[in-house]
Coordinates of C-alpha atoms in Angstrom, one line a residue:
M9 CA 121.6 68.9 23.2
T10 CA 123.2 70.0 26.4
M11 CA 120.6 71.5 28.7
A12 CA 121.7 74.6 30.4
S13 CA 120.8 75.5 33.9
E14 CA 120.7 78.6 35.8
E15 CA 119.8 79.4 39.6
P16 CA 116.6 81.1 40.2
A17 CA 116.6 84.6 40.9
I18 CA 116.4 85.8 44.6
S19 CA 115.0 88.9 45.6
P20 CA 116.1 90.1 49.1
I21 CA 113.3 91.9 51.1
S22 CA 114.5 93.7 54.3
I23 CA 111.8 93.9 57.0
T24 CA 112.3 96.5 59.8
T25 CA 110.8 96.2 63.0
H26 CA 109.8 99.7 64.1
V27 CA 109.3 100.6 67.6
G28 CA 107.4 103.3 69.4
P29 CA 108.7 106.7 70.5
H30 CA 111.2 106.7 73.2
T31 CA 109.9 106.8 76.8
S32 CA 112.0 109.9 78.1
H33 CA 115.0 112.1 77.1
V34 CA 117.8 112.5 79.6
Q35 CA 119.8 115.9 80.0
V36 CA 122.9 115.7 82.2
A37 CA 123.7 119.0 84.0
T38 CA 126.6 120.8 83.0
P39 CA 128.3 122.7 85.7
Y40 CA 131.2 123.9 83.4
I41 CA 130.6 125.4 79.9
F42 CA 133.8 125.9 78.0
Q43 CA 134.8 128.3 75.4
D44 CA 133.8 126.0 72.5
K45 CA 130.2 126.2 73.4
I46 CA 130.4 130.0 73.8
D47 CA 132.1 130.3 70.5
E48 CA 129.4 128.4 68.8
F49 CA 126.6 130.4 70.3
F50 CA 128.3 133.8 68.9
E51 CA 128.9 131.9 65.6
S52 CA 125.2 131.7 65.1
P53 CA 124.2 133.8 62.2
R54 CA 121.3 135.5 64.1
V55 CA 123.6 136.4 66.9
N56 CA 125.0 139.9 67.0
P57 CA 128.2 139.7 69.2
V58 CA 128.2 143.5 70.0
K59 CA 124.7 143.5 71.2
E60 CA 125.2 140.3 73.2
D61 CA 128.0 141.8 75.0
T62 CA 126.2 145.0 75.7
F63 CA 123.1 143.1 76.9
R64 CA 125.2 140.8 79.2
L65 CA 126.8 143.5 80.8
Q66 CA 123.6 145.5 81.4
G67 CA 121.8 142.5 82.9
V68 CA 124.5 141.7 85.2
T69 CA 124.6 145.4 86.3
W70 CA 120.9 145.4 86.8
I71 CA 120.9 142.2 88.8
D72 CA 123.6 143.8 90.9
N73 CA 121.9 147.1 91.5
V74 CA 118.7 145.3 92.4
R75 CA 120.2 142.9 94.8
K76 CA 121.9 145.9 96.7
A77 CA 118.6 147.7 96.7
L78 CA 117.0 144.6 98.3
R79 CA 120.0 144.1 100.5
L80 CA 120.7 140.5 99.3
P81 CA 123.9 138.8 100.0
V82 CA 126.6 138.5 97.3
R83 CA 126.0 134.8 97.1
T84 CA 122.5 135.4 95.8
F85 CA 124.3 137.8 93.2
N86 CA 126.5 135.0 92.1
T87 CA 124.1 132.3 91.6
A88 CA 121.7 134.8 89.7
V89 CA 124.4 135.7 87.3
I90 CA 125.4 132.0 86.4
Y91 CA 121.7 131.3 85.8
Y92 CA 121.5 134.5 83.7
H93 CA 124.6 133.6 81.6
K94 CA 123.4 129.9 81.0
F95 CA 120.0 131.3 80.1
R96 CA 121.5 133.7 77.4
L97 CA 123.7 131.1 75.8
G98 CA 120.5 129.1 75.2
H99 CA 118.1 132.0 74.2
P100 CA 119.6 135.0 72.2
D101 CA 118.3 138.5 72.7
H102 CA 115.8 138.2 69.8
E103 CA 113.7 135.6 71.7
Y104 CA 113.6 137.2 75.2
N105 CA 114.0 140.6 76.8
Y106 CA 117.3 140.7 78.7
I107 CA 115.7 142.4 81.7
D108 CA 113.1 139.8 81.9
A109 CA 115.8 137.1 82.0
A110 CA 117.9 139.2 84.6
A111 CA 114.7 139.6 86.9
A112 CA 113.8 135.8 86.6
A113 CA 117.4 134.9 87.3
L114 CA 117.5 137.0 90.4
F115 CA 114.1 135.6 91.3
T116 CA 115.4 131.8 90.9
A117 CA 118.6 132.7 92.8
C118 CA 116.7 133.9 95.9
K119 CA 114.9 130.4 96.2
I120 CA 118.1 128.6 95.7
E121 CA 120.1 130.6 98.2
D122 CA 117.2 130.6 100.7
T123 CA 117.0 134.3 100.4
L124 CA 113.4 134.6 99.2
K125 CA 111.9 137.3 97.6
K126 CA 108.7 137.6 95.7
S127 CA 108.8 138.6 92.1
K128 CA 106.8 141.6 92.8
D129 CA 109.5 142.8 95.4
I130 CA 112.1 142.5 92.7
L131 CA 110.1 144.3 90.2
C132 CA 109.1 147.1 92.8
A133 CA 112.8 147.6 93.9
A134 CA 114.0 147.9 90.1
Y135 CA 111.2 150.5 89.5
N136 CA 112.1 152.4 92.6
M137 CA 115.6 152.5 92.2
K138 CA 115.9 156.0 90.7
L139 CA 112.9 157.6 91.9
P140 CA 112.5 159.9 95.0
P141 CA 111.0 158.5 97.9
A142 CA 108.0 160.2 97.6
E143 CA 107.1 158.6 94.3
H144 CA 108.1 154.9 95.4
L145 CA 105.6 152.4 94.9
S146 CA 104.8 149.3 97.1
A147 CA 105.2 145.8 96.0
D148 CA 101.3 145.4 96.0
D149 CA 100.6 147.7 93.3
P150 CA 98.5 146.4 90.6
I151 CA 101.1 147.8 87.9
F152 CA 103.6 144.7 88.8
E153 CA 100.9 142.1 88.4
P154 CA 101.3 141.2 84.7
H155 CA 105.1 141.3 84.8
S156 CA 105.1 139.2 87.9
K157 CA 103.4 136.4 85.8
T158 CA 106.1 136.7 83.1
I159 CA 108.9 136.4 85.6
I160 CA 107.3 133.4 87.2
G161 CA 106.9 131.7 83.6
L162 CA 110.7 132.3 82.8
E163 CA 111.7 130.7 86.2
R164 CA 111.0 127.2 84.5
L165 CA 113.2 128.0 81.5
M166 CA 116.0 129.2 84.1
L167 CA 115.9 125.8 85.7
E168 CA 115.9 123.8 82.3
S169 CA 118.9 125.9 81.1
S170 CA 121.0 124.8 84.1
G171 CA 119.6 121.2 83.9
F172 CA 118.1 121.7 87.4
D173 CA 121.5 122.0 88.9
F174 CA 121.4 123.7 92.2
R175 CA 125.1 123.6 92.8
C176 CA 126.7 126.8 93.1
R177 CA 130.4 128.2 93.4
H178 CA 131.2 131.2 95.5
P179 CA 134.8 132.2 95.0
Q180 CA 134.8 134.7 97.9
K181 CA 135.1 132.0 100.5
V182 CA 138.2 130.8 98.8
L183 CA 139.5 134.4 98.4
I184 CA 139.5 135.1 101.9
K185 CA 141.3 132.1 102.8
L186 CA 143.9 132.9 100.3
A187 CA 144.2 136.4 101.6
K188 CA 144.6 135.3 105.1
H189 CA 147.1 132.7 104.0
G190 CA 149.4 135.2 102.2
H191 CA 148.9 138.0 104.8
V192 CA 148.1 140.4 102.3
P193 CA 147.0 144.0 103.2
R194 CA 143.4 143.8 104.2
H195 CA 142.2 147.5 103.4
T196 CA 144.1 147.5 100.0
V197 CA 144.7 144.4 98.3
A198 CA 142.2 142.2 99.8
K199 CA 139.5 144.8 99.3
T200 CA 140.4 145.2 95.7
A201 CA 140.4 141.4 95.2
F202 CA 137.0 141.3 96.8
V203 CA 135.7 144.0 94.1
I204 CA 137.2 142.2 91.4
S205 CA 135.5 138.8 92.6
N206 CA 132.4 140.6 91.9
D207 CA 133.3 142.0 88.5
I208 CA 134.4 138.7 87.4
Y209 CA 130.6 137.6 87.1
R210 CA 130.2 140.0 84.2
T211 CA 132.5 137.8 81.9
F212 CA 132.0 134.0 81.3
I213 CA 134.8 133.0 83.8
P214 CA 132.3 131.7 86.5
I215 CA 130.8 129.1 83.9
K216 CA 134.4 128.0 82.9
Q217 CA 136.5 127.8 85.9
S218 CA 136.4 126.5 89.5
S219 CA 136.2 128.8 92.6
S220 CA 139.8 128.3 93.4
T221 CA 140.9 129.4 89.9
M222 CA 138.8 132.4 90.2
A223 CA 140.0 133.2 93.5
L224 CA 143.7 132.8 92.6
A225 CA 143.0 135.1 89.5
C226 CA 141.4 137.7 91.5
L227 CA 144.1 137.9 94.2
E228 CA 146.8 138.2 91.6
L229 CA 145.3 140.7 89.8
A230 CA 144.8 142.7 92.7
L231 CA 148.3 142.4 93.8
R232 CA 149.6 143.5 90.4
I233 CA 147.5 146.7 90.5
H234 CA 149.0 147.4 93.8
Q235 CA 152.5 146.8 92.4
I236 CA 153.1 143.9 94.5
N237 CA 154.9 140.8 93.1
P238 CA 152.5 137.9 93.1
E239 CA 155.4 135.6 93.7
D240 CA 156.0 137.0 97.1
V241 CA 152.6 136.1 98.1
L242 CA 151.5 133.1 95.9
E243 CA 153.7 130.3 95.4
G244 CA 153.6 128.3 92.2
G245 CA 153.5 125.0 94.1
D246 CA 150.2 125.9 95.5
Y247 CA 148.2 125.6 92.2
P248 CA 148.0 121.4 92.7
K249 CA 146.8 122.0 96.2
W250 CA 143.8 124.2 95.0
S251 CA 143.2 121.8 92.2
T252 CA 144.0 124.1 89.5
N253 CA 147.2 125.1 87.2
R254 CA 149.0 128.1 86.0
E255 CA 147.1 127.9 82.5
E256 CA 143.4 128.4 83.8
V257 CA 144.5 130.9 86.1
M258 CA 146.1 133.0 83.1
E259 CA 143.2 132.5 81.0
S260 CA 141.0 134.0 83.9
L261 CA 143.5 136.7 84.1
L262 CA 143.4 137.6 80.4
D263 CA 139.6 137.5 80.4
L264 CA 139.6 139.9 83.4
L265 CA 142.0 142.3 81.7
D266 CA 139.8 142.1 78.4
L267 CA 136.8 143.2 80.5
Y268 CA 138.7 146.1 82.3
T269 CA 140.3 147.2 78.9
H270 CA 137.2 147.2 76.6
H271 CA 134.2 147.6 79.1
R272 CA 136.0 149.6 81.9
T273 CA 133.1 151.9 82.6
S274 CA 130.8 148.9 83.0
T275 CA 132.7 147.4 85.9
S276 CA 133.0 148.7 89.7
L277 CA 136.9 148.6 89.8
G278 CA 137.6 149.9 86.3
P279 CA 136.8 153.7 86.7
Q280 CA 139.1 153.8 89.9
Y281 CA 142.3 153.3 87.9
A282 CA 143.6 154.6 84.5
I283 CA 143.7 152.2 81.5
D284 CA 147.3 152.3 81.3
T285 CA 147.5 150.4 84.5
F286 CA 145.4 147.3 82.9
L287 CA 147.6 147.5 79.7
N288 CA 150.8 147.3 81.5
I289 CA 149.5 144.3 83.4
R290 CA 148.4 142.8 80.1
I291 CA 151.8 143.3 78.5
T292 CA 153.6 141.5 81.3
L293 CA 151.1 138.6 81.1
N294 CA 151.6 138.3 77.3
Q295 CA 155.3 137.9 78.0
E296 CA 154.9 135.3 80.4
S297 CA 152.3 133.3 78.0
S298 CA 154.7 133.6 75.0
R299 CA 157.6 132.5 77.2
N300 CA 155.8 129.4 78.7
E301 CA 153.6 128.8 75.4
Y302 CA 150.3 128.8 77.4
P303 CA 147.3 128.3 75.4
R304 CA 144.7 131.1 75.2
Y305 CA 141.9 128.8 76.2
T306 CA 142.8 125.8 78.2
Q307 CA 139.7 123.7 77.9
S308 CA 138.8 123.4 74.2
N309 CA 138.2 120.9 71.5
S310 CA 140.6 120.1 68.7
N311 CA 138.1 119.2 65.9
G312 CA 137.2 121.5 63.1
D313 CA 138.6 125.4 62.7
R314 CA 139.0 125.2 66.5
R315 CA 142.1 122.9 66.3
R316 CA 144.3 126.0 65.9
R317 CA 143.4 127.4 69.3
K318 CA 145.4 124.8 71.1
H319 CA 148.4 126.0 69.5
L320 CA 147.8 129.6 69.9
T321 CA 149.5 131.2 72.9
N322 CA 148.6 134.0 74.8
G323 CA 149.9 137.2 73.3
D324 CA 152.3 135.3 70.9
G325 CA 153.4 137.8 68.4
D326 CA 154.2 135.0 65.7
H327 CA 150.6 133.8 65.7
M328 CA 148.7 137.3 66.4
E329 CA 149.2 140.5 65.2
N330 CA 149.6 143.4 67.8
D331 CA 146.1 145.0 67.0
E332 CA 144.4 141.8 67.0
R333 CA 146.3 140.8 70.2
E334 CA 144.7 143.9 72.0
M335 CA 141.3 143.4 70.5
S336 CA 138.2 142.6 72.5
P337 CA 136.8 139.1 72.0
S338 CA 133.5 140.7 70.5
K339 CA 135.4 142.9 68.1
R340 CA 137.5 139.8 67.0
R341 CA 134.6 137.8 66.4
R342 CA 133.0 140.6 64.3
K343 CA 136.5 140.8 62.4
D344 CA 136.4 137.0 61.6
G345 CA 132.9 137.1 60.3
G346 CA 130.9 136.0 63.3
G347 CA 127.7 137.7 64.1
S348 CA 124.9 138.9 62.1
G349 CA 126.4 142.1 60.8
G350 CA 127.2 145.7 62.1
M351 CA 125.4 148.0 64.2
T352 CA 124.6 150.3 61.2
G353 CA 121.4 150.1 59.4
G354 CA 117.8 150.6 60.1
D355 CA 117.1 147.0 61.3
N356 CA 120.0 147.0 63.8
K357 CA 119.1 150.0 65.8
E358 CA 118.4 149.3 69.5
K359 CA 115.7 150.5 71.4
T360 CA 116.3 152.3 74.6
I361 CA 115.1 150.3 77.5
S362 CA 115.1 151.7 81.0
P363 CA 115.3 149.2 83.9
N364 CA 113.2 151.5 85.9
S365 CA 110.2 151.0 84.0
P366 CA 107.7 148.3 84.6
A367 CA 106.8 148.2 81.2
S368 CA 110.2 147.1 80.0
T369 CA 110.9 144.9 82.8
G370 CA 107.8 142.8 82.1
S371 CA 107.8 143.2 78.3
T372 CA 105.8 140.7 76.1
L373 CA 107.3 137.2 76.0
S374 CA 107.8 136.1 72.5
R375 CA 108.0 132.3 71.7
P376 CA 111.3 130.8 70.8
R377 CA 112.2 130.4 66.9
R378 CA 112.6 126.7 66.3
S379 CA 114.9 127.4 63.3
D380 CA 117.5 128.8 65.6
H381 CA 117.4 126.3 68.5
H382 CA 115.4 123.2 67.3
H383 CA 117.5 120.9 69.5
H384 CA 115.6 122.4 72.6
H385 CA 112.2 121.4 71.2
H386 CA 113.2 118.2 69.6
R387 CA 114.1 116.5 72.6
G388 CA 111.0 116.6 74.5
R389 CA 108.6 116.3 71.4
D390 CA 108.1 112.6 71.8
G391 CA 108.8 112.0 75.6
T392 CA 109.5 113.3 78.8
I393 CA 112.6 115.3 79.6
R394 CA 114.5 114.1 82.8
F395 CA 117.4 115.8 84.2
M396 CA 120.3 114.1 86.0
L397 CA 123.4 115.3 87.6
D398 CA 125.3 112.0 87.6
P399 CA 126.7 111.3 83.9
E400 CA 127.8 107.7 85.0
R401 CA 124.2 107.0 86.0
E402 CA 122.9 108.5 82.7
R403 CA 125.2 106.2 80.6
G404 CA 124.3 103.1 82.5
E405 CA 120.8 103.8 82.2
K406 CA 121.3 104.5 78.4
E407 CA 122.9 101.1 77.9
I408 CA 120.1 99.3 79.7
V409 CA 117.1 101.0 78.1
G410 CA 118.8 100.8 74.6
E411 CA 118.4 97.1 74.6
Y412 CA 114.8 97.4 74.3
F413 CA 114.8 100.0 71.5
K414 CA 117.1 98.5 69.0
F415 CA 116.1 98.0 65.2
E416 CA 116.1 94.6 64.3
E417 CA 116.3 93.6 60.6
E418 CA 115.6 90.2 59.0
E419 CA 116.1 89.0 55.6
Y420 CA 113.8 86.5 53.7
E421 CA 115.0 84.6 50.2
I422 CA 111.7 84.6 47.9
V423 CA 111.9 82.7 44.5
D424 CA 110.1 84.6 41.8
D425 CA 108.1 82.1 39.6
D426 CA 108.3 84.3 36.5
C427 CA 112.0 84.4 36.5
H428 CA 112.2 80.6 37.2
H429 CA 110.0 80.0 34.2
N430 CA 111.9 82.3 31.7
A431 CA 115.1 80.4 32.9
H432 CA 114.1 77.1 31.8
G433 CA 112.3 78.1 28.7
G434 CA 115.4 79.5 27.0
A435 CA 117.3 76.1 27.7
V436 CA 115.1 73.8 26.2
G437 CA 115.2 73.3 22.4
G438 CA 112.3 72.7 19.9
G439 CA 111.2 69.1 19.0
G440 CA 109.6 67.8 15.8
G441 CA 106.1 68.7 14.8
S442 CA 103.3 66.3 15.7
D443 CA 102.1 66.0 12.3
G444 CA 105.3 64.5 10.7
R445 CA 106.6 67.8 9.3
S446 CA 110.2 68.9 9.8
G447 CA 110.8 70.6 13.1
G448 CA 113.7 73.1 14.2
G449 CA 115.9 73.2 17.0
G450 CA 115.5 75.7 19.7
G451 CA 117.8 77.4 21.7
G452 CA 116.2 80.8 21.6
V453 CA 115.5 82.6 25.1
G454 CA 112.1 81.9 26.5
G455 CA 110.9 80.1 23.1
A456 CA 107.3 78.6 23.2
V457 CA 106.6 75.4 21.3
G458 CA 103.8 75.3 19.0
D459 CA 101.2 72.4 18.6
D460 CA 102.5 71.6 14.9
G461 CA 106.3 71.9 15.8
N462 CA 106.6 75.0 13.3
E463 CA 106.4 77.8 15.9
W464 CA 109.3 78.8 17.8
G465 CA 109.9 82.2 19.5
N466 CA 113.2 83.8 19.1
S467 CA 114.8 80.5 17.4
S468 CA 118.5 80.7 16.5
P469 CA 119.4 80.3 12.7
E470 CA 121.4 77.1 13.5
G471 CA 118.0 75.5 14.7
H472 CA 116.3 76.4 11.5
R473 CA 119.1 74.9 9.3
R474 CA 118.8 71.6 11.4
G475 CA 115.4 71.3 10.8

């Protein structure tokens, strides 16, 4: 009888070596935040785009008024607004009061720009802005004490939102150089351009574009407002000299015109001119964008639904309807379904907040919700958060440290004794009985031979006939 043989069954066992928590989490500072990141913030279901636009403009206006009351330079205003924008993109309005964020941003900017002011001085100036001189309070008044602690507590979050990046951009310096280089009228065009350079911080342009791009956009818009051809002052060949291009300047111009068209009363320059002035400029720029096929946003990812943005042109009628082209970004987001609903309804009623009230300036600080921005809390839960400015250094350090935190897997082959016994029991046939009686042939699976030769488990019919 042929004896069949089989390989023993092998059961692989994977053993994973677990390592402890990572020693630290590195966050690289991002001096520029592009439109994709801003759109992701507004697409959150808990963010209302209309309220966010309103609080953004009110917060910047609050910073501007307080810094004028404290006689702070414009560079402090620029830095404060950049910190305010970055903080707001990471913490929506339902997490922190926008006035608390504005006060903390101004307090942080005073330290960075070496124009030191105490937190109580900022709160006192905000409280005394619209009060008669006889009712003014001093900064040492006990009423500002609890709110001062709130501002100091938010300072840390301000620095974390910016990645502890103290590099600041001031377009006013470049704007003055451009005005002198182009020999523009000082008391008309140059003055208007300087006002625009302050209004530009009411948009997200300062965190998207460089100083030279903002300065060129401000000067060109001022020239167009005074009906001066920009080509007579600005040459197209100067863009590479200032490390920019026409597409980026066009994006900044359209963002500025969105501001002056839809929020004209919230700006410094808007009330001085009729809205038709800005609409006529907008039409001219739309025609230029359509003719040259400029993208609406120059820096954008091509993944997901944002892939269409690279092919959309500024004001191209083939891609965008006229009413949607003249629609503000906040209204367009609300039309597309972004945001958490309209302004109607009992839950969405806004509470009137006065910037002059110390109670509103230092409102109770609420804890962030983990469900909205869990990534902010995830990174430092198992280790220390470290902030870096050089991305090359961060990548090099990650490669070196990653060698010590790899998951190693090893495979072992273990022979199962039960499987080995069953495999051989089915191949061996039955033998004759010990007492001389007839025996039957085996061949059954796992058969067990009895002592008298008459017992086979699961024996085949052919084996019985042979017996």
